[in-house]
Structures are given as structure tokens and as C-alpha cells.
Amino acid sequence: MKVAVIGSGGWGTALAVMLAKTGSEVALWSFDEKEYQRLFNDRENRAFLPGVLFPEGMKCTNDLSVAKDADIVVMAVPSFAVRTTARKLSEYITDKHIVVNVSKGIEKDTSKRLSEVIEEEISASCDIVVLSGPSHAEEVGRGVPTAIIATSRSKKAAETVQDVFMNENFRVYITDDIVGVELGAALKNVMALAAGVCDGLGLGDNTKAALMTRGLAEMVRLGIALGGKEETFAGLAGLGDLIVTCMSMHSRNRRAGILIGQGTGTDKAIEKIGAVVEGYYATQSAVELARRVNIEMPITQEVYKMLFENADPKEALYTLMTRDKKKESNTAWK
Ligand SMILES: NC(=O)c1ccc[n+]([C@@H]2O[C@H](COP(=O)([O-])OP(=O)(O)OC[C@H]3O[C@@H](n4cnc5c(N)ncnc54)[C@H](O)[C@@H]3O)[C@@H](O)[C@H]2O)c1
């Protein structure tokens, strides 16, 4: 298979290297001319994935027309760049292409899922597949065993992606729940910021377990209200990704949260991370979506206040701990 990977940050690079090693003919496209030159000369992405050498034959390019000859086009740009990149890509995409989105987020201004954004911008009626799940680039780059999920309206397209991406260290499951997978991918980053804040405040494992569990409950509430399936949130795109992103130091969102919990202001914390912190954008979208469908998301609300209204993390914690008494689930005593 010919694969064009559009976006040479950590994730695009890790997937390009993995696919090249798995036998695909791969070209990795960089948005930035200087980034392209560095990758071309070093045969390694020293900024985002140091130590992972590019296999022989893997191409680097900054020419988007590389997508024309590919069978599969993987979009691995940050969520804020998905619409502009898809628009530019559109002239090279035909009905025969499969476009795979691996970016995790919700579009800020429209609160649309990224596959919806891609569908709007690409004029061909190609199949769109979304790949998500617990998968840090740093580990996939080193061949650490990983399981992930692919979803699409087309079962055939999801199966093609499963075939092309799967290898002995990378297991791909498939599902038809696009809404659940995309919302899980975006919302877990909000919880990762909150988990980081817990760590930055020096709180304990009990606190983080409570945060992840109650965080998942609000992810499920919003996901179901928007048409996702509950079971997806118990799977790789929900619980799986939530665990990895709330626990791992590879998570930029968690690391940004740690800095915020330690008293670093939001802007400075994000600047210090030096890579895309998707939870920052996802928090705004989650609050807007929850408002539209009238869903309570108390943790998300507090993360919003910390990020955008300068709320004190300790105050946020106090607000959450002293909310009205609740049943754990609405089905109790019914
Ligand atoms: N890093 C991971 O482990 C990982 C895993 C799964 C999913 N993702 C998702 O993949 C997406 C990309 O993340 P990443 O970690 O590879 O990013 P990164 O922070 O490592 O790199 C950002 C990349 O975006 C490029 N870029 C900046 N502005 C751009 C623009 N306007 N148009 C196009 N490209 C632009 C930069 O040149 C750089 O290559 C995110 O949505 C992220 O959530 C990341």
C-alpha cells in the first residue's frame, strides 16, 4: 500500500516509521519547510521523536501533492489545523482514497468532530476512517505493544486500515461508533489536564482514581447525548485512552496540568510544553457541547474555569468535593 502521512509531529512520525517497517510505501509530509529539511537531513525527528530512525525508503516531503498517488492518506496534524489542511488536500483526493484521521480534538469554533470537518472540506466521496486509542508516539516509535481502534461508516475501509496498520506490536480493533470514538479521543484530554492538576497539587492516588472514574461518567453522559455508544467509552477509545493519558508522563496534557497545579499560569504552562496541548481546545468545545445538550459536566466546567478564568486549582477541587450529594448512577433505586 502507498501511504502519505500528512503531519510530521510526534504522532505522524511514529506512524510513518511503523507503517514503513510494516511494508507500506510511505511518504511523510511536513507543514513547515525547516522541519522538512531537518527530517530529510537527519532521517530522524529529533524535535518530537528522538532516537527513532527512519527506515530506508521512507520519503520525506513538503509537497502536499504526494497525497495524489497514495492509497491511504493519514492526517496527523493538530486539531486546529485539520480544516485548513483538509481544504488544501482536497484537490489531490479522489473517491478511491481512504483518508485516516489520527488527530484528537473537536473543532474550536464549530464544536464539530474532526471527521465531520474533513468530510466538509474534501470534495471527493472518499471513505474516512478515524484511528484512536491509548497510543503515545514515543512508545509506538519504539515498537512497544499497543492496541488501538479504527472506526468508519464503511466496514470495508475500517478493515483495510486494520490490515495495513496491524503488526505484531500494533493491534487494531474496528467499530462503527464514530461519534463515541471521536468524543472519547477529545474528552480524555480534558481529564488529563485535571489529572495533572491533581498531581501538581500533590494529591493522592485516591483523588486521581476518583477524578478518572467521575470524569469517565461525564464523558459517557455527553457521548450518549450526542449519539455515541456507552460501550465505546468502556473500550480503547474511552477508558483505555483515559488511563494512559492520565497516568503517563508522555501526556502533554497531563504535564501541562501538573504545571498549572503547581501554580504556573495556563499560557506559560502550554508554552513550556512546546507541543500541541489538545485538551486546552477540547475543554472549550466540551463546555459548549454540554451546554447545547444540557448535560452536567462538573469536572470539565472546573477545568474550563482554571484554563480560561484563572480559577485557583484548590478552589476547583473544593467546588467538586462539596457539590450536592448524588447517587453514583441514575439507575439506582429505580
Ligand atoms: N503525540 C502522540 O503521542 C499522539 C498520539 C495520538 C494522537 N495524537 C494526536 O495527533 C495530533 C498531532 O499531534 P502530535 O503529537 O503529532 O503533534 P506535535 O506537537 O508533536 O507536532 C505538531 C505538528 O504540527 C505541525 N503544525 C503546526 N502548525 C500547523 C498547521 N497550521 N498546519 C499543519 N501542521 C501544523 C508542526 O509542524 C508539527 O509537525 C494531535 O491531535 C494529537 O492529539 C498524538
Short mmCIF file of C-alpha atoms and ligand atoms in Angstrom, two decimals:
data_model
loop_
_atom_site.label_atom_id
_atom_site.label_comp_id
_atom_site.label_asym_id
_atom_site.label_seq_id
_atom_site.Cartn_x
_atom_site.Cartn_y
_atom_site.Cartn_z
CA MET A 1 0.00 0.00 0.00
CA LYS A 2 1.08 3.57 -0.65
CA VAL A 3 0.57 5.79 2.39
CA ALA A 4 1.01 9.56 2.67
CA VAL A 5 1.27 10.74 6.27
CA ILE A 6 0.29 14.41 6.45
CA GLY A 7 1.89 15.97 9.52
CA SER A 8 5.32 15.23 10.92
CA GLY A 9 4.85 15.90 14.64
CA GLY A 10 5.44 13.05 17.08
CA TRP A 11 2.39 11.01 16.08
CA GLY A 12 2.68 11.36 12.31
CA THR A 13 6.35 10.43 12.51
CA ALA A 14 5.74 7.39 14.73
CA LEU A 15 3.01 6.08 12.42
CA ALA A 16 5.06 6.74 9.28
CA VAL A 17 8.02 4.80 10.69
CA MET A 18 5.78 1.96 11.86
CA LEU A 19 3.97 1.70 8.51
CA ALA A 20 7.26 1.77 6.58
CA LYS A 21 8.58 -1.05 8.77
CA THR A 22 5.33 -2.98 8.25
CA GLY A 23 5.83 -2.93 4.48
CA SER A 24 3.95 0.11 3.19
CA GLU A 25 5.49 2.61 0.80
CA VAL A 26 5.43 5.73 3.00
CA ALA A 27 5.92 9.46 2.45
CA LEU A 28 5.89 11.83 5.45
CA TRP A 29 4.75 15.39 4.73
CA SER A 30 5.86 18.36 6.84
CA PHE A 31 3.90 21.58 7.13
CA ASP A 32 7.00 23.51 7.99
CA GLU A 33 9.81 23.88 5.41
CA LYS A 34 12.52 23.88 8.10
CA GLU A 35 11.01 20.83 9.80
CA TYR A 36 11.05 19.05 6.43
CA GLN A 37 14.72 19.96 5.85
CA ARG A 38 15.67 18.65 9.29
CA LEU A 39 13.84 15.35 8.79
CA PHE A 40 15.27 14.97 5.29
CA ASN A 41 18.86 15.55 6.50
CA ASP A 42 18.71 13.75 9.88
CA ARG A 43 16.48 10.78 8.86
CA GLU A 44 15.08 11.16 12.39
CA ASN A 45 12.63 13.58 14.05
CA ARG A 46 14.92 14.94 16.78
CA ALA A 47 12.37 17.52 17.96
CA PHE A 48 9.41 15.21 18.55
CA LEU A 49 10.67 11.61 18.38
CA PRO A 50 14.41 11.45 19.03
CA GLY A 51 16.14 8.11 18.58
CA VAL A 52 13.62 6.63 16.13
CA LEU A 53 15.47 6.34 12.84
CA PHE A 54 13.60 6.44 9.53
CA PRO A 55 13.69 3.12 7.68
CA GLU A 56 15.37 3.09 4.29
CA GLY A 57 12.89 4.01 1.57
CA MET A 58 10.65 6.16 3.76
CA LYS A 59 10.32 9.51 1.97
CA CYS A 60 10.18 13.00 3.48
CA THR A 61 8.42 15.74 1.57
CA ASN A 62 6.81 19.15 1.89
CA ASP A 63 4.78 18.78 -1.29
CA LEU A 64 1.14 18.03 -0.49
CA SER A 65 0.55 16.56 -3.97
CA VAL A 66 2.22 13.41 -2.58
CA ALA A 67 -1.34 12.51 -1.48
CA LYS A 68 -2.40 12.06 -5.12
CA ASP A 69 -0.58 8.76 -5.65
CA ALA A 70 -1.31 7.34 -2.20
CA ASP A 71 -3.98 4.74 -1.44
CA ILE A 72 -4.27 5.92 2.16
CA VAL A 73 -3.80 9.49 3.39
CA VAL A 74 -3.19 9.75 7.13
CA MET A 75 -3.99 13.17 8.61
CA ALA A 76 -1.78 13.73 11.66
CA VAL A 77 -1.91 17.49 12.10
CA PRO A 78 -3.08 19.25 15.30
CA SER A 79 -6.87 19.65 15.54
CA PHE A 80 -6.70 23.41 14.92
CA ALA A 81 -5.10 22.70 11.51
CA VAL A 82 -7.43 19.90 10.33
CA ARG A 83 -9.82 22.14 8.36
CA THR A 84 -7.14 24.15 6.53
CA THR A 85 -5.08 21.04 5.79
CA ALA A 86 -8.11 19.08 4.51
CA ARG A 87 -9.06 22.04 2.30
CA LYS A 88 -5.58 22.11 0.75
CA LEU A 89 -5.57 18.32 0.37
CA SER A 90 -8.94 18.19 -1.34
CA GLU A 91 -7.63 18.71 -4.89
CA TYR A 92 -5.49 15.55 -4.59
CA ILE A 93 -8.15 13.25 -3.11
CA THR A 94 -10.40 11.05 -5.25
CA ASP A 95 -13.30 8.74 -4.38
CA LYS A 96 -10.79 5.86 -4.25
CA HIS A 97 -8.68 7.28 -1.45
CA ILE A 98 -9.10 6.36 2.20
CA VAL A 99 -8.47 9.33 4.50
CA VAL A 100 -7.49 8.33 8.03
CA ASN A 101 -7.69 10.95 10.74
CA VAL A 102 -5.46 10.40 13.78
CA SER A 103 -5.74 13.89 15.24
CA LYS A 104 -7.64 14.08 18.55
CA GLY A 105 -9.93 17.01 19.22
CA ILE A 106 -13.10 18.92 18.43
CA GLU A 107 -13.04 21.96 16.15
CA LYS A 108 -12.99 25.03 18.39
CA ASP A 109 -15.29 27.43 16.56
CA THR A 110 -17.90 24.93 15.36
CA SER A 111 -17.65 22.16 18.01
CA LYS A 112 -17.67 19.67 15.13
CA ARG A 113 -15.94 16.31 15.25
CA LEU A 114 -12.81 16.19 13.10
CA SER A 115 -14.19 13.61 10.67
CA GLU A 116 -17.13 15.97 10.06
CA VAL A 117 -14.68 18.78 9.33
CA ILE A 118 -12.73 16.58 6.90
CA GLU A 119 -15.92 15.47 5.16
CA GLU A 120 -16.93 19.11 4.69
CA GLU A 121 -13.59 20.11 3.18
CA ILE A 122 -12.79 17.14 0.94
CA SER A 123 -14.98 17.26 -2.12
CA ALA A 124 -14.46 13.63 -3.23
CA SER A 125 -16.70 10.98 -1.65
CA CYS A 126 -13.81 9.03 -0.21
CA ASP A 127 -14.07 6.83 2.87
CA ILE A 128 -12.98 8.43 6.12
CA VAL A 129 -11.56 6.33 8.94
CA VAL A 130 -10.69 7.53 12.45
CA LEU A 131 -7.88 5.87 14.38
CA SER A 132 -7.75 6.40 18.13
CA GLY A 133 -6.88 4.77 21.44
CA PRO A 134 -4.09 4.60 24.03
CA SER A 135 -1.02 5.22 21.90
CA HIS A 136 1.83 7.52 22.82
CA ALA A 137 4.07 8.27 19.86
CA GLU A 138 7.18 7.72 21.99
CA GLU A 139 6.12 4.10 22.65
CA VAL A 140 4.76 3.27 19.18
CA GLY A 141 8.04 4.65 17.78
CA ARG A 142 9.93 2.10 19.89
CA GLY A 143 7.61 -0.77 18.93
CA VAL A 144 6.02 -1.08 22.39
CA PRO A 145 2.94 -3.37 22.09
CA THR A 146 -0.13 -1.18 21.61
CA ALA A 147 -3.84 -1.71 20.85
CA ILE A 148 -5.94 0.88 19.09
CA ILE A 149 -9.33 1.25 17.41
CA ALA A 150 -10.37 2.18 13.86
CA THR A 151 -13.87 3.40 13.05
CA SER A 152 -15.64 4.35 9.86
CA ARG A 153 -19.05 4.40 8.23
CA SER A 154 -17.58 1.87 5.79
CA LYS A 155 -16.73 -1.52 7.31
CA LYS A 156 -14.55 -2.25 4.27
CA ALA A 157 -12.47 0.90 4.81
CA ALA A 158 -12.07 0.14 8.54
CA GLU A 159 -10.93 -3.39 7.64
CA THR A 160 -8.43 -2.06 5.08
CA VAL A 161 -6.92 0.22 7.72
CA GLN A 162 -6.88 -2.70 10.17
CA ASP A 163 -4.97 -4.78 7.60
CA VAL A 164 -2.48 -2.06 6.70
CA PHE A 165 -1.68 -0.83 10.21
CA MET A 166 -1.66 -4.12 12.11
CA ASN A 167 1.60 -5.82 13.04
CA GLU A 168 2.82 -7.96 15.93
CA ASN A 169 3.27 -4.87 18.12
CA PHE A 170 0.25 -2.90 16.95
CA ARG A 171 -3.20 -4.40 17.24
CA VAL A 172 -6.17 -2.69 15.58
CA TYR A 173 -9.80 -3.35 16.54
CA ILE A 174 -12.69 -1.95 14.49
CA THR A 175 -16.07 -0.45 15.40
CA ASP A 176 -18.86 1.54 13.72
CA ASP A 177 -19.21 4.09 16.56
CA ILE A 178 -17.50 7.14 15.02
CA VAL A 179 -19.17 9.57 17.44
CA GLY A 180 -18.09 7.64 20.54
CA VAL A 181 -14.51 7.18 19.33
CA GLU A 182 -14.02 10.82 18.36
CA LEU A 183 -15.57 12.19 21.55
CA GLY A 184 -13.56 9.77 23.71
CA ALA A 185 -10.37 10.94 21.97
CA ALA A 186 -11.11 14.60 22.58
CA LEU A 187 -12.63 14.50 26.07
CA LYS A 188 -9.96 12.34 27.69
CA ASN A 189 -7.53 15.20 27.17
CA VAL A 190 -9.71 17.44 29.37
CA MET A 191 -9.46 14.80 32.11
CA ALA A 192 -5.70 14.50 31.58
CA LEU A 193 -5.32 18.20 32.33
CA ALA A 194 -7.35 17.71 35.51
CA ALA A 195 -5.30 14.62 36.46
CA GLY A 196 -2.13 16.66 36.01
CA VAL A 197 -3.54 19.37 38.26
CA CYS A 198 -4.15 16.69 40.96
CA ASP A 199 -0.50 15.65 40.63
CA GLY A 200 0.70 19.25 40.60
CA LEU A 201 -1.21 19.88 43.82
CA GLY A 202 0.48 16.83 45.36
CA LEU A 203 -2.80 14.94 45.91
CA GLY A 204 -3.02 11.17 46.14
CA ASP A 205 -3.92 8.13 44.09
CA ASN A 206 -7.43 8.10 45.61
CA THR A 207 -8.05 11.56 44.18
CA LYS A 208 -6.86 10.60 40.73
CA ALA A 209 -8.90 7.39 40.68
CA ALA A 210 -11.98 9.42 41.68
CA LEU A 211 -11.25 12.01 39.00
CA MET A 212 -10.80 9.41 36.25
CA THR A 213 -13.94 7.49 37.23
CA ARG A 214 -16.18 10.53 37.58
CA GLY A 215 -14.50 12.04 34.51
CA LEU A 216 -15.43 8.96 32.51
CA ALA A 217 -19.03 9.26 33.80
CA GLU A 218 -19.33 12.75 32.34
CA MET A 219 -17.63 11.71 29.09
CA VAL A 220 -20.24 8.94 28.75
CA ARG A 221 -23.13 11.32 29.52
CA LEU A 222 -22.09 13.74 26.79
CA GLY A 223 -21.14 10.95 24.38
CA ILE A 224 -24.53 9.25 24.63
CA ALA A 225 -26.39 12.57 24.32
CA LEU A 226 -24.52 13.20 21.07
CA GLY A 227 -25.21 9.75 19.64
CA GLY A 228 -22.22 7.67 20.79
CA LYS A 229 -22.46 4.16 22.31
CA GLU A 230 -21.80 3.62 26.01
CA GLU A 231 -19.67 0.53 25.31
CA THR A 232 -17.20 2.59 23.25
CA PHE A 233 -16.35 4.62 26.35
CA ALA A 234 -15.52 1.40 28.21
CA GLY A 235 -13.16 0.47 25.37
CA LEU A 236 -9.83 1.57 23.94
CA ALA A 237 -11.01 4.99 22.75
CA GLY A 238 -12.56 5.81 26.14
CA LEU A 239 -11.25 4.13 29.28
CA GLY A 240 -8.10 2.89 27.54
CA ASP A 241 -7.02 6.31 26.36
CA LEU A 242 -8.15 7.92 29.64
CA ILE A 243 -5.89 5.60 31.65
CA VAL A 244 -2.80 6.20 29.53
CA THR A 245 -3.23 9.93 29.29
CA CYS A 246 -3.98 10.50 32.99
CA MET A 247 -1.11 8.26 34.18
CA SER A 248 1.74 8.74 31.72
CA MET A 249 4.44 11.40 31.71
CA HIS A 250 4.33 11.17 27.89
CA SER A 251 0.99 13.02 28.03
CA ARG A 252 1.47 16.71 27.23
CA ASN A 253 -1.98 17.42 28.62
CA ARG A 254 -1.13 15.83 31.95
CA ARG A 255 2.22 17.62 32.05
CA ALA A 256 0.52 20.96 31.33
CA GLY A 257 -1.94 20.18 34.16
CA ILE A 258 0.93 19.44 36.56
CA LEU A 259 2.44 22.87 35.85
CA ILE A 260 -0.95 24.55 36.34
CA GLY A 261 -1.45 22.69 39.63
CA GLN A 262 1.99 23.89 40.74
CA GLY A 263 0.95 27.47 40.12
CA THR A 264 2.25 28.15 36.60
CA GLY A 265 -0.31 30.19 34.62
CA THR A 266 -2.07 28.45 31.73
CA ASP A 267 -0.34 30.30 28.88
CA LYS A 268 3.09 29.76 30.37
CA ALA A 269 2.36 26.09 31.09
CA ILE A 270 1.34 25.47 27.48
CA GLU A 271 4.34 27.39 26.17
CA LYS A 272 6.64 25.27 28.36
CA ILE A 273 5.23 22.01 26.95
CA GLY A 274 6.31 23.15 23.47
CA ALA A 275 3.95 20.79 21.63
CA VAL A 276 0.23 20.74 20.94
CA VAL A 277 -1.89 20.53 24.16
CA GLU A 278 -5.20 19.42 22.65
CA GLY A 279 -7.08 19.43 25.97
CA TYR A 280 -6.87 23.21 26.04
CA TYR A 281 -9.04 23.49 22.91
CA ALA A 282 -11.17 20.44 23.75
CA THR A 283 -12.24 21.97 27.07
CA GLN A 284 -13.85 24.95 25.32
CA SER A 285 -15.66 22.68 22.87
CA ALA A 286 -16.80 20.25 25.58
CA VAL A 287 -18.33 23.08 27.61
CA GLU A 288 -20.14 24.34 24.51
CA LEU A 289 -21.42 20.87 23.54
CA ALA A 290 -22.58 20.16 27.12
CA ARG A 291 -24.48 23.48 27.11
CA ARG A 292 -26.18 22.60 23.82
CA VAL A 293 -27.46 19.23 25.00
CA ASN A 294 -27.96 20.31 28.61
CA ILE A 295 -25.57 17.80 30.18
CA GLU A 296 -23.86 18.31 33.53
CA MET A 297 -20.04 18.12 33.27
CA PRO A 298 -18.75 19.42 36.60
CA ILE A 299 -15.09 18.42 36.16
CA THR A 300 -14.96 19.87 32.65
CA GLN A 301 -16.52 23.11 33.97
CA GLU A 302 -13.84 23.42 36.64
CA VAL A 303 -11.06 22.73 34.12
CA TYR A 304 -12.57 25.47 31.95
CA LYS A 305 -12.53 27.92 34.87
CA MET A 306 -8.88 27.11 35.63
CA LEU A 307 -7.79 27.47 31.99
CA PHE A 308 -9.84 30.45 30.89
CA GLU A 309 -10.95 32.30 34.01
CA ASN A 310 -7.81 31.97 36.07
CA ALA A 311 -9.58 29.97 38.81
CA ASP A 312 -7.40 28.63 41.61
CA PRO A 313 -6.92 24.82 41.29
CA LYS A 314 -7.53 24.36 45.04
CA GLU A 315 -10.84 26.22 44.73
CA ALA A 316 -11.80 24.00 41.80
CA LEU A 317 -11.10 20.90 43.88
CA TYR A 318 -13.13 22.29 46.80
CA THR A 319 -16.07 23.04 44.49
CA LEU A 320 -16.05 19.47 43.15
CA MET A 321 -15.74 17.84 46.59
CA THR A 322 -18.55 19.89 48.13
CA ARG A 323 -21.18 19.55 45.41
CA ASP A 324 -24.65 18.34 46.39
CA LYS A 325 -24.93 14.70 47.47
CA LYS A 326 -25.51 12.37 44.50
CA LYS A 327 -26.30 8.75 43.63
CA GLU A 328 -23.43 7.25 41.62
CA SER A 329 -25.82 6.34 38.82
CA ASN A 330 -29.34 7.42 37.87
CA THR A 331 -30.48 3.79 37.70
CA ALA A 332 -30.06 3.22 41.47
CA TRP A 333 -33.42 2.62 43.30
CA LYS A 334 -35.36 2.71 40.08
N1 LIG B 1 1.87 12.50 20.18
C1 LIG B 1 1.11 11.45 20.42
O1 LIG B 1 1.52 10.53 21.12
C2 LIG B 1 -0.26 11.35 19.81
C3 LIG B 1 -0.91 10.11 19.85
C4 LIG B 1 -2.20 10.01 19.29
C5 LIG B 1 -2.78 11.12 18.71
N2 LIG B 1 -2.12 12.31 18.69
C6 LIG B 1 -2.79 13.45 18.06
O2 LIG B 1 -2.15 13.73 16.83
C7 LIG B 1 -2.25 15.13 16.53
C8 LIG B 1 -0.87 15.66 16.23
O3 LIG B 1 -0.14 15.58 17.43
P1 LIG B 1 1.44 15.42 17.51
O4 LIG B 1 1.72 14.92 18.88
O5 LIG B 1 1.97 14.65 16.36
O6 LIG B 1 1.87 16.96 17.39
P2 LIG B 1 3.26 17.65 17.76
O7 LIG B 1 3.01 18.66 18.80
O8 LIG B 1 4.29 16.59 18.00
O9 LIG B 1 3.62 18.38 16.40
C9 LIG B 1 2.83 19.38 15.87
C10 LIG B 1 3.00 19.31 14.36
O10 LIG B 1 2.02 20.17 13.78
C11 LIG B 1 2.63 20.91 12.73
N3 LIG B 1 1.85 22.12 12.53
C12 LIG B 1 1.90 23.27 13.25
N4 LIG B 1 1.04 24.17 12.73
C13 LIG B 1 0.45 23.57 11.67
C14 LIG B 1 -0.53 23.98 10.73
N5 LIG B 1 -1.06 25.20 10.79
N6 LIG B 1 -0.88 23.12 9.75
C15 LIG B 1 -0.38 21.87 9.70
N7 LIG B 1 0.57 21.43 10.58
C16 LIG B 1 0.96 22.27 11.54
C17 LIG B 1 4.03 21.15 13.22
O11 LIG B 1 4.86 21.44 12.11
C18 LIG B 1 4.36 19.79 13.87
O12 LIG B 1 4.80 18.88 12.90
C19 LIG B 1 -2.91 15.78 17.77
O13 LIG B 1 -4.27 15.96 17.53
C20 LIG B 1 -2.71 14.74 18.87
O14 LIG B 1 -3.73 14.77 19.85
C21 LIG B 1 -0.87 12.45 19.22
#
